[in-house]
Structures are given as structure tokens and as C-alpha cells.
Tab-separated table of C-alpha atoms in Angstrom:
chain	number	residue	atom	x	y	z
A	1	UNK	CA	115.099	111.882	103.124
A	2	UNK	CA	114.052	115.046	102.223
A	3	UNK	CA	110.458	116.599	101.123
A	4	UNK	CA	109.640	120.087	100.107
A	5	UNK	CA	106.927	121.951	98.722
A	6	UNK	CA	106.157	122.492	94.695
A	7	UNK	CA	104.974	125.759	93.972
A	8	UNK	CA	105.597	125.743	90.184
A	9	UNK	CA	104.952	123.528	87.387
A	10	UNK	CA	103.316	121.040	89.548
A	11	UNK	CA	102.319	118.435	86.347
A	12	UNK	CA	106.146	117.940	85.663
A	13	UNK	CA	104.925	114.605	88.272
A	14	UNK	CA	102.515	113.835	86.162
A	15	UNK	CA	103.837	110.099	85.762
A	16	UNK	CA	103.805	109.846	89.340
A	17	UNK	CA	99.992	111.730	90.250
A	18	UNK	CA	98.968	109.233	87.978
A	19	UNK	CA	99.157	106.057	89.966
A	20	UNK	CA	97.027	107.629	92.484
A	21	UNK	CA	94.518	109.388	90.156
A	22	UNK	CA	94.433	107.581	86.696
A	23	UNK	CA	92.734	110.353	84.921
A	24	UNK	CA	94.368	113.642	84.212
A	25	UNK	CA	91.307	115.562	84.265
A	26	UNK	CA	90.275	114.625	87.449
A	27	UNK	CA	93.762	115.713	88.624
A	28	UNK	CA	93.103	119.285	87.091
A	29	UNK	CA	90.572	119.586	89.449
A	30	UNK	CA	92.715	120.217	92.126
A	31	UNK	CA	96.365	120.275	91.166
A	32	UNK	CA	96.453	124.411	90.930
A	33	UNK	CA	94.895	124.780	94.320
A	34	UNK	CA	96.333	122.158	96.146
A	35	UNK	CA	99.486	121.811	97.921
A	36	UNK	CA	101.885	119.878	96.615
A	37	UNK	CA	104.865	118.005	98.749
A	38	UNK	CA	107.112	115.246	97.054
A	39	UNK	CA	109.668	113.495	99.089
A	40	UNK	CA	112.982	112.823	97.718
A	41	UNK	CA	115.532	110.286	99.205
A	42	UNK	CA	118.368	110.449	96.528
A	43	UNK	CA	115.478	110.893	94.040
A	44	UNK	CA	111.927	112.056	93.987
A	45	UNK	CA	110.117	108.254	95.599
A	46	UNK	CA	106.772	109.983	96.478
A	47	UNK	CA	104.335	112.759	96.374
A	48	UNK	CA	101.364	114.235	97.443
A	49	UNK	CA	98.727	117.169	97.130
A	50	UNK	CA	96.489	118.266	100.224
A	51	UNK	CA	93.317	120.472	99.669
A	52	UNK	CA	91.372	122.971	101.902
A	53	UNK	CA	87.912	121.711	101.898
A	54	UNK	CA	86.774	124.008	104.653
A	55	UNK	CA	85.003	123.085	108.187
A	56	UNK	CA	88.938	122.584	109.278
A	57	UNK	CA	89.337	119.721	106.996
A	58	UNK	CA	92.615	119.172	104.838
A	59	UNK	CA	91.640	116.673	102.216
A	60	UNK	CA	94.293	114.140	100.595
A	61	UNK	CA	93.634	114.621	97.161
A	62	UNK	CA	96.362	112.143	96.000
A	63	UNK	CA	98.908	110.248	97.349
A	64	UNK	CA	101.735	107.880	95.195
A	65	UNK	CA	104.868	106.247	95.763
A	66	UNK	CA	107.279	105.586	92.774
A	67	UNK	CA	106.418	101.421	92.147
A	68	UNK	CA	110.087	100.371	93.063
A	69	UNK	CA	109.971	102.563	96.104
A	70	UNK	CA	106.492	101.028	97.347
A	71	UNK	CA	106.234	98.884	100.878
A	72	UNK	CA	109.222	101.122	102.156
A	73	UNK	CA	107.362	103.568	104.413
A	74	UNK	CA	107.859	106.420	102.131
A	75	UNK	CA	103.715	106.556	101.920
A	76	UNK	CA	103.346	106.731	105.417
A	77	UNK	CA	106.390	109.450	105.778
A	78	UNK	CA	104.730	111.622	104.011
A	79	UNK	CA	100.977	111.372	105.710
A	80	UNK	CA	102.924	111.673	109.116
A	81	UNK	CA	104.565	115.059	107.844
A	82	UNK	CA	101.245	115.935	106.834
A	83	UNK	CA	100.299	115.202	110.659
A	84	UNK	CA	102.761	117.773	111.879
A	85	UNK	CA	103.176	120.249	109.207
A	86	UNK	CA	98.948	121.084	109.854
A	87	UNK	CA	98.245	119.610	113.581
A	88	UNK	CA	96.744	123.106	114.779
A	89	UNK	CA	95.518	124.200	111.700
A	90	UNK	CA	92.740	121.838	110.602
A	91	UNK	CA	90.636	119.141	112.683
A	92	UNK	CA	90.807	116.614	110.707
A	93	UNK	CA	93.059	114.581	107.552
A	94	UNK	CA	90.923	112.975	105.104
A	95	UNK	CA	91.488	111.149	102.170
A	96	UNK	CA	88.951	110.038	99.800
A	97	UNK	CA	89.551	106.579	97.617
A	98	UNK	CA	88.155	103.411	96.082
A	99	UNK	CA	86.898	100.541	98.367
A	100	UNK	CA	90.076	98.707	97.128
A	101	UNK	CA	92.076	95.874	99.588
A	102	UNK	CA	94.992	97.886	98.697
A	103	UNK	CA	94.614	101.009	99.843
A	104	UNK	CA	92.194	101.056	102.366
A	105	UNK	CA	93.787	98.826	105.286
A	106	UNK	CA	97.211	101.199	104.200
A	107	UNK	CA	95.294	103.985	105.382
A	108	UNK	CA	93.675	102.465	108.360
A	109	UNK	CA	97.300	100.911	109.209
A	110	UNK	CA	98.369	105.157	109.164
A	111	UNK	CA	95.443	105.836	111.851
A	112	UNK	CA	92.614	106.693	109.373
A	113	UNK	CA	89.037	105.437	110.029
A	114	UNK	CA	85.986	104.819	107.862
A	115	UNK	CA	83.891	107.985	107.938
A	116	UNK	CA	81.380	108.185	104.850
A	117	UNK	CA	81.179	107.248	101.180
A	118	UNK	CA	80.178	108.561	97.829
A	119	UNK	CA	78.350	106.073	95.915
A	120	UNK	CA	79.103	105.574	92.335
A	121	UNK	CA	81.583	108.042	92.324
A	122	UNK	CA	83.983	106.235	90.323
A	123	UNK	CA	81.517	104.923	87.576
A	124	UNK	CA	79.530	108.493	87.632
A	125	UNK	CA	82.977	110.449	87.033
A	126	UNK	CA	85.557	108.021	85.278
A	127	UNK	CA	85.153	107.621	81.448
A	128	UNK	CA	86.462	103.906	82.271
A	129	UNK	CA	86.337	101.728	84.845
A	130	UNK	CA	88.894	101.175	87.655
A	131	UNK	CA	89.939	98.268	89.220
A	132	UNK	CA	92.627	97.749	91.764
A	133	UNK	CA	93.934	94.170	93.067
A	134	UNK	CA	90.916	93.370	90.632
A	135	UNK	CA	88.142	95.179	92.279
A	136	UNK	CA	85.930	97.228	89.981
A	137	UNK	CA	86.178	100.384	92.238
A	138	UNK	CA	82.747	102.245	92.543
A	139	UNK	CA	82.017	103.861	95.433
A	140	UNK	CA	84.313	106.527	97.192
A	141	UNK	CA	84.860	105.770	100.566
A	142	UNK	CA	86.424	108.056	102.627
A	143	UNK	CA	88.985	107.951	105.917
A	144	UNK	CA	89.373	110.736	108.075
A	145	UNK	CA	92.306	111.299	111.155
A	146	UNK	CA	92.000	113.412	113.964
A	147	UNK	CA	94.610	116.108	113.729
């Protein structure tokens, strides 16, 4: 297992950014200035794309694991990289997402806790609406983990 940084051409995982963030647009919005890892094991199984949002908080703008490669701890290798690659650097790890029975208790399983929400962010900034493991996802609620 192997993951390394993308510097260039960062939307050739498109396909893959998409599971996490259905909407390219609201991927533009912080593709270019995020940092982009993807983690290969014989092939590319995962990715992921960390922001700067300042007060020593990295921000995890999007995190997806190829579907056949899901359940496999390739997810959690990658947010445990994250730990160590910017322990020292930032406070905290944060991710943002929908208040989905999916993803949620995956974070919180990783070491993540509830820290605030954004209501209606889905429904305010989506030109359709969401639903994961058939929740309509509205609100963003996000995690944060002590670095």
C-alpha cells in the first residue's frame, strides 16, 4: 500500500471525488487549493483532499474509496496518515458531511466527534437532493479530531 501526493491534474479522479461529493462544482471549490493524497495498493482504491481552513484546522474536504475496495480499511488508512503526516501542524481534523447512518458512525469509529452543524446546507447548495442509505441529507454536520 502506497499513497502519495497529486500535485497536477487533480480531476483525472474525478470518478472517484465523486462518490464523496456528487456535484462537480462543489468540488471546484476546493480541488485547486486542497491537498490531494490517493492511496494505491496495486491500483489507485482511495483518495482524499485536505484544506487549510485556518485557526489550526485541516478540513477533510472529501474522502472516497473505490466501491469494490470499500469495508477494507483503506478509508481509515488514509485519515490515520492524515493523523501523522499533520500531528504538529494543525489542532484539529475535521470533516464536514451529511447526517447520513453511513458515514457518520465511520467517522466516529476513526475517533471523530460531533462538533457543530450547518443547517440546510445540502438543500441551500445542491441543485438536487441527496440521499444516502435513503436519508434525504440536509444539514451538514461536522466531526472534528484532536491532532
Amino acid at each position: 500500500m502506497n499513497i502519495r501526493e497529486i500535485h497536477e491534474n487533480k480531476k483525472q479522479f474525478l470518478s472517484l471525488l465523486l462518490l464523496a461529493d456528487e456535484q462537480e462544482d462543489m468540488i471546484d471549490r476546493y480541488l485547486e487549493r486542497g491537498t490531494m493524497y490517493v492511496l494505491e495498493d496495486n491500483s489507485v482504491k482511495a483518495e482524499c483532499v485536505v484544506t487549510d481552513e485556518g485557526g489550526r484546522i485541516l478540513e477533510l474536504k472529501n474522502l472516497a474509496v473505490e466501491p469494490e475496495a470499500q469495508r477494507k480499511g483503506y478509508g481509515k488508512a488514509l485519515i490515520d496518515f492524515l493523523v501523522c503526516q499533520y500531528r504538529g501542524s494543525y489542532d484539529f481534523l475535521q470533516v464536514g458531511t451529511g447526517d447520513s447512518p453511513l458515514t457518520v458512525p465511520f467517522y466516529e469509529r476513526c475517533g471523530f466527534v460531533r462538533s457543530h452543524r450547518i443547517p440546510n446546507f445540502f438543500t441551500d447548495h445542491y441543485d438536487h437532493p441527496i440521499f444516502e442509505a435513503g436519508v434525504q441529507l440536509v444539514d451538514m454536520v461536522y466531526l472534528r479530531k484532536p491532532l
